Amino acid sequence: MCVLALGERRSPRSRSAMSSEPPPPPQPPTHQASVGLLDTQRVRDRSPSPLRGNVVPSPLPTRRTRTFSATVRASQGPVYRGVCKCFCRSKGHGFITPADGGPDIFLHISDVEGEYVPMEGDEVTYKMCSIPPKNEKLQAVEVVITHLAPGTKHETWSGHVVSS
C-alpha cells in the first residue's frame, strides 16, 4: 500500500513505477514570510509560576463582587453631585470630581446606571462606598447621569452615537 505525505500529489504513473523511486526531498520555503514559521514549532521552557492558570481577583469591588452589607450601607447613604472627569469604556473605569471639592472618586463600569456611557463633563449623582481592604479610598456607586455635557457625542451601551 502506498502512503502519501501531506501535500504530496499522486502522479499519473503506474504503481510499480511509483514504488521503485524514492520520494523527493522536502523543498525549503521560498517566501521570506514563511521562513520564520519553521521556528514556531519549538517548545518554550518556562519556569513554574504560582499564578499560571489562576485568575487573580480584582481588588476593586464591582457590583457583582460587593458584599450585601456594603451595598446596603451605600444605598442608605446620602446622594452626592459631581462631574465626570474621565471615563474609559474599554478599561471599564473612570473618575468623578465631586462638586464640593475633595479628591477624585473612582467609578467602575458596573456602577453606571442608565443608557449612556459617561463622558468628560457630564454631571452625575452618586452614592459612595469604601474600597476594601483598607477602606481608605472611595468608590462611586449608583451613578446616574443627570445632564449630558453640551456639544459632545454620547454613546449608548448598545453602541449608538447621540449628539447632545
Short mmCIF file of C-alpha atoms in Angstrom, two decimals:
data_model
loop_
_atom_site.label_atom_id
_atom_site.label_comp_id
_atom_site.label_asym_id
_atom_site.label_seq_id
_atom_site.Cartn_x
_atom_site.Cartn_y
_atom_site.Cartn_z
CA MET A 1 0.00 0.00 0.00
CA CYS A 2 1.26 3.48 -0.87
CA VAL A 3 1.10 6.27 1.73
CA LEU A 4 1.40 9.88 0.58
CA ALA A 5 2.96 12.63 2.66
CA LEU A 6 0.91 15.71 3.46
CA GLY A 7 0.73 17.96 0.40
CA GLU A 8 2.17 15.29 -1.91
CA ARG A 9 0.24 14.53 -5.08
CA ARG A 10 0.00 11.24 -6.86
CA SER A 11 1.49 11.34 -10.33
CA PRO A 12 -0.33 9.70 -13.24
CA ARG A 13 2.39 6.98 -13.39
CA SER A 14 1.71 3.34 -12.69
CA ARG A 15 2.01 1.93 -9.15
CA SER A 16 5.09 -0.12 -9.93
CA ALA A 17 6.99 2.91 -11.19
CA MET A 18 5.96 4.91 -8.15
CA SER A 19 7.13 2.39 -5.58
CA SER A 20 10.59 1.96 -7.14
CA GLU A 21 11.53 5.65 -6.90
CA PRO A 22 12.46 7.25 -3.60
CA PRO A 23 10.26 10.20 -2.54
CA PRO A 24 11.66 13.64 -3.40
CA PRO A 25 13.23 15.63 -0.52
CA PRO A 26 11.07 18.39 1.02
CA GLN A 27 11.55 21.80 -0.56
CA PRO A 28 12.68 24.75 1.60
CA PRO A 29 10.23 27.67 1.83
CA THR A 30 10.61 30.22 -0.91
CA HIS A 31 8.89 33.21 0.72
CA GLN A 32 10.66 35.27 3.36
CA ALA A 33 7.48 35.36 5.49
CA SER A 34 7.28 31.57 5.69
CA VAL A 35 10.91 31.15 6.84
CA GLY A 36 10.01 32.33 10.39
CA LEU A 37 7.16 29.84 10.62
CA LEU A 38 9.58 26.94 10.99
CA ASP A 39 10.82 28.29 14.33
CA THR A 40 7.35 28.48 15.87
CA GLN A 41 7.22 24.73 16.43
CA ARG A 42 9.73 24.95 19.29
CA VAL A 43 8.53 24.36 22.81
CA ARG A 44 9.49 27.16 25.15
CA ASP A 45 10.75 26.17 28.58
CA ARG A 46 9.17 28.29 31.27
CA SER A 47 9.74 28.48 34.96
CA PRO A 48 6.78 27.39 37.05
CA SER A 49 4.66 30.32 38.15
CA PRO A 50 2.22 30.17 41.05
CA LEU A 51 -0.17 32.44 39.12
CA ARG A 52 -0.20 30.49 35.83
CA GLY A 53 -3.66 29.20 35.12
CA ASN A 54 -5.20 31.12 38.00
CA VAL A 55 -7.16 34.31 37.66
CA VAL A 56 -6.02 36.99 40.04
CA PRO A 57 -9.09 38.61 41.58
CA SER A 58 -9.51 42.33 41.12
CA PRO A 59 -9.00 44.32 44.31
CA LEU A 60 -11.85 46.64 43.28
CA PRO A 61 -15.35 45.56 44.25
CA THR A 62 -17.71 45.57 41.31
CA ARG A 63 -21.47 45.41 41.65
CA ARG A 64 -21.24 41.61 41.38
CA THR A 65 -18.49 41.14 43.98
CA ARG A 66 -19.56 43.76 46.52
CA THR A 67 -20.91 42.31 49.73
CA PHE A 68 -24.58 42.72 50.55
CA SER A 69 -23.82 44.76 53.68
CA ALA A 70 -21.62 47.19 51.71
CA THR A 71 -24.39 47.57 49.12
CA VAL A 72 -26.96 48.31 51.83
CA ARG A 73 -24.69 50.86 53.53
CA ALA A 74 -24.04 52.61 50.22
CA SER A 75 -27.72 52.70 49.21
CA GLN A 76 -28.71 54.20 52.58
CA GLY A 77 -26.06 56.93 52.32
CA PRO A 78 -26.54 60.46 51.01
CA VAL A 79 -26.63 61.35 47.30
CA TYR A 80 -23.68 63.42 46.09
CA ARG A 81 -23.22 65.51 42.95
CA GLY A 82 -20.17 65.74 40.75
CA VAL A 83 -18.76 65.95 37.23
CA CYS A 84 -17.28 63.06 35.29
CA LYS A 85 -13.58 63.83 34.98
CA CYS A 86 -12.82 60.92 32.64
CA PHE A 87 -14.19 57.51 31.72
CA CYS A 88 -12.66 54.83 29.51
CA ARG A 89 -15.19 52.30 28.27
CA SER A 90 -12.53 49.82 27.14
CA LYS A 91 -10.83 49.84 30.55
CA GLY A 92 -14.14 49.91 32.38
CA HIS A 93 -13.47 52.69 34.82
CA GLY A 94 -13.11 56.43 35.28
CA PHE A 95 -13.16 59.19 37.89
CA ILE A 96 -15.65 61.73 39.20
CA THR A 97 -14.71 65.15 40.55
CA PRO A 98 -17.00 65.94 43.50
CA ALA A 99 -18.96 69.22 43.31
CA ASP A 100 -17.94 70.11 46.86
CA GLY A 101 -14.22 69.57 46.16
CA GLY A 102 -12.01 66.87 47.56
CA PRO A 103 -10.14 64.01 45.91
CA ASP A 104 -11.44 62.35 42.75
CA ILE A 105 -13.68 59.32 43.26
CA PHE A 106 -13.23 56.05 41.39
CA LEU A 107 -16.07 54.93 39.10
CA HIS A 108 -16.46 51.34 37.85
CA ILE A 109 -18.44 50.48 34.71
CA SER A 110 -20.75 48.14 36.64
CA ASP A 111 -21.98 51.01 38.84
CA VAL A 112 -23.22 53.24 35.99
CA GLU A 113 -26.99 53.26 35.67
CA GLY A 114 -28.83 54.49 32.61
CA GLU A 115 -28.42 54.15 28.88
CA TYR A 116 -25.43 56.43 28.20
CA VAL A 117 -21.70 55.89 28.65
CA PRO A 118 -20.29 58.66 30.89
CA MET A 119 -18.20 61.29 29.09
CA GLU A 120 -15.94 64.04 30.34
CA GLY A 121 -18.04 66.94 31.62
CA ASP A 122 -21.25 65.00 32.32
CA GLU A 123 -22.98 65.97 35.55
CA VAL A 124 -23.72 62.95 37.71
CA THR A 125 -25.27 61.99 41.02
CA TYR A 126 -23.85 59.09 43.01
CA LYS A 127 -23.54 57.44 46.38
CA MET A 128 -20.25 56.41 47.92
CA CYS A 129 -18.83 53.13 49.13
CA SER A 130 -15.39 52.47 50.60
CA ILE A 131 -12.91 50.25 48.73
CA PRO A 132 -11.57 47.30 50.76
CA PRO A 133 -9.25 46.02 52.16
CA LYS A 134 -8.15 49.18 53.99
CA ASN A 135 -11.34 51.16 53.26
CA GLU A 136 -9.29 54.34 52.84
CA LYS A 137 -10.42 55.27 49.33
CA LEU A 138 -13.93 55.78 47.99
CA GLN A 139 -15.80 54.39 45.04
CA ALA A 140 -18.91 55.89 43.41
CA VAL A 141 -21.93 53.56 43.24
CA GLU A 142 -25.43 54.01 41.80
CA VAL A 143 -24.09 56.62 39.35
CA VAL A 144 -26.77 58.39 37.31
CA ILE A 145 -26.00 60.94 34.58
CA THR A 146 -28.21 63.97 35.28
CA HIS A 147 -27.00 66.32 32.49
CA LEU A 148 -25.06 65.36 29.38
CA ALA A 149 -22.07 67.57 28.59
CA PRO A 150 -23.15 70.05 25.90
CA GLY A 151 -21.59 69.79 22.45
CA THR A 152 -20.33 66.24 22.83
CA LYS A 153 -21.32 63.00 21.18
CA HIS A 154 -22.57 60.43 23.64
CA GLU A 155 -22.61 56.71 23.09
CA THR A 156 -25.24 54.34 24.39
CA TRP A 157 -24.24 50.98 25.83
CA SER A 158 -25.53 49.34 22.65
CA GLY A 159 -23.14 51.44 20.52
CA HIS A 160 -25.44 54.12 19.07
CA VAL A 161 -23.97 57.64 18.97
CA VAL A 162 -26.20 60.54 20.03
CA SER A 163 -25.27 64.24 19.79
CA SER A 164 -26.15 66.39 22.78
#
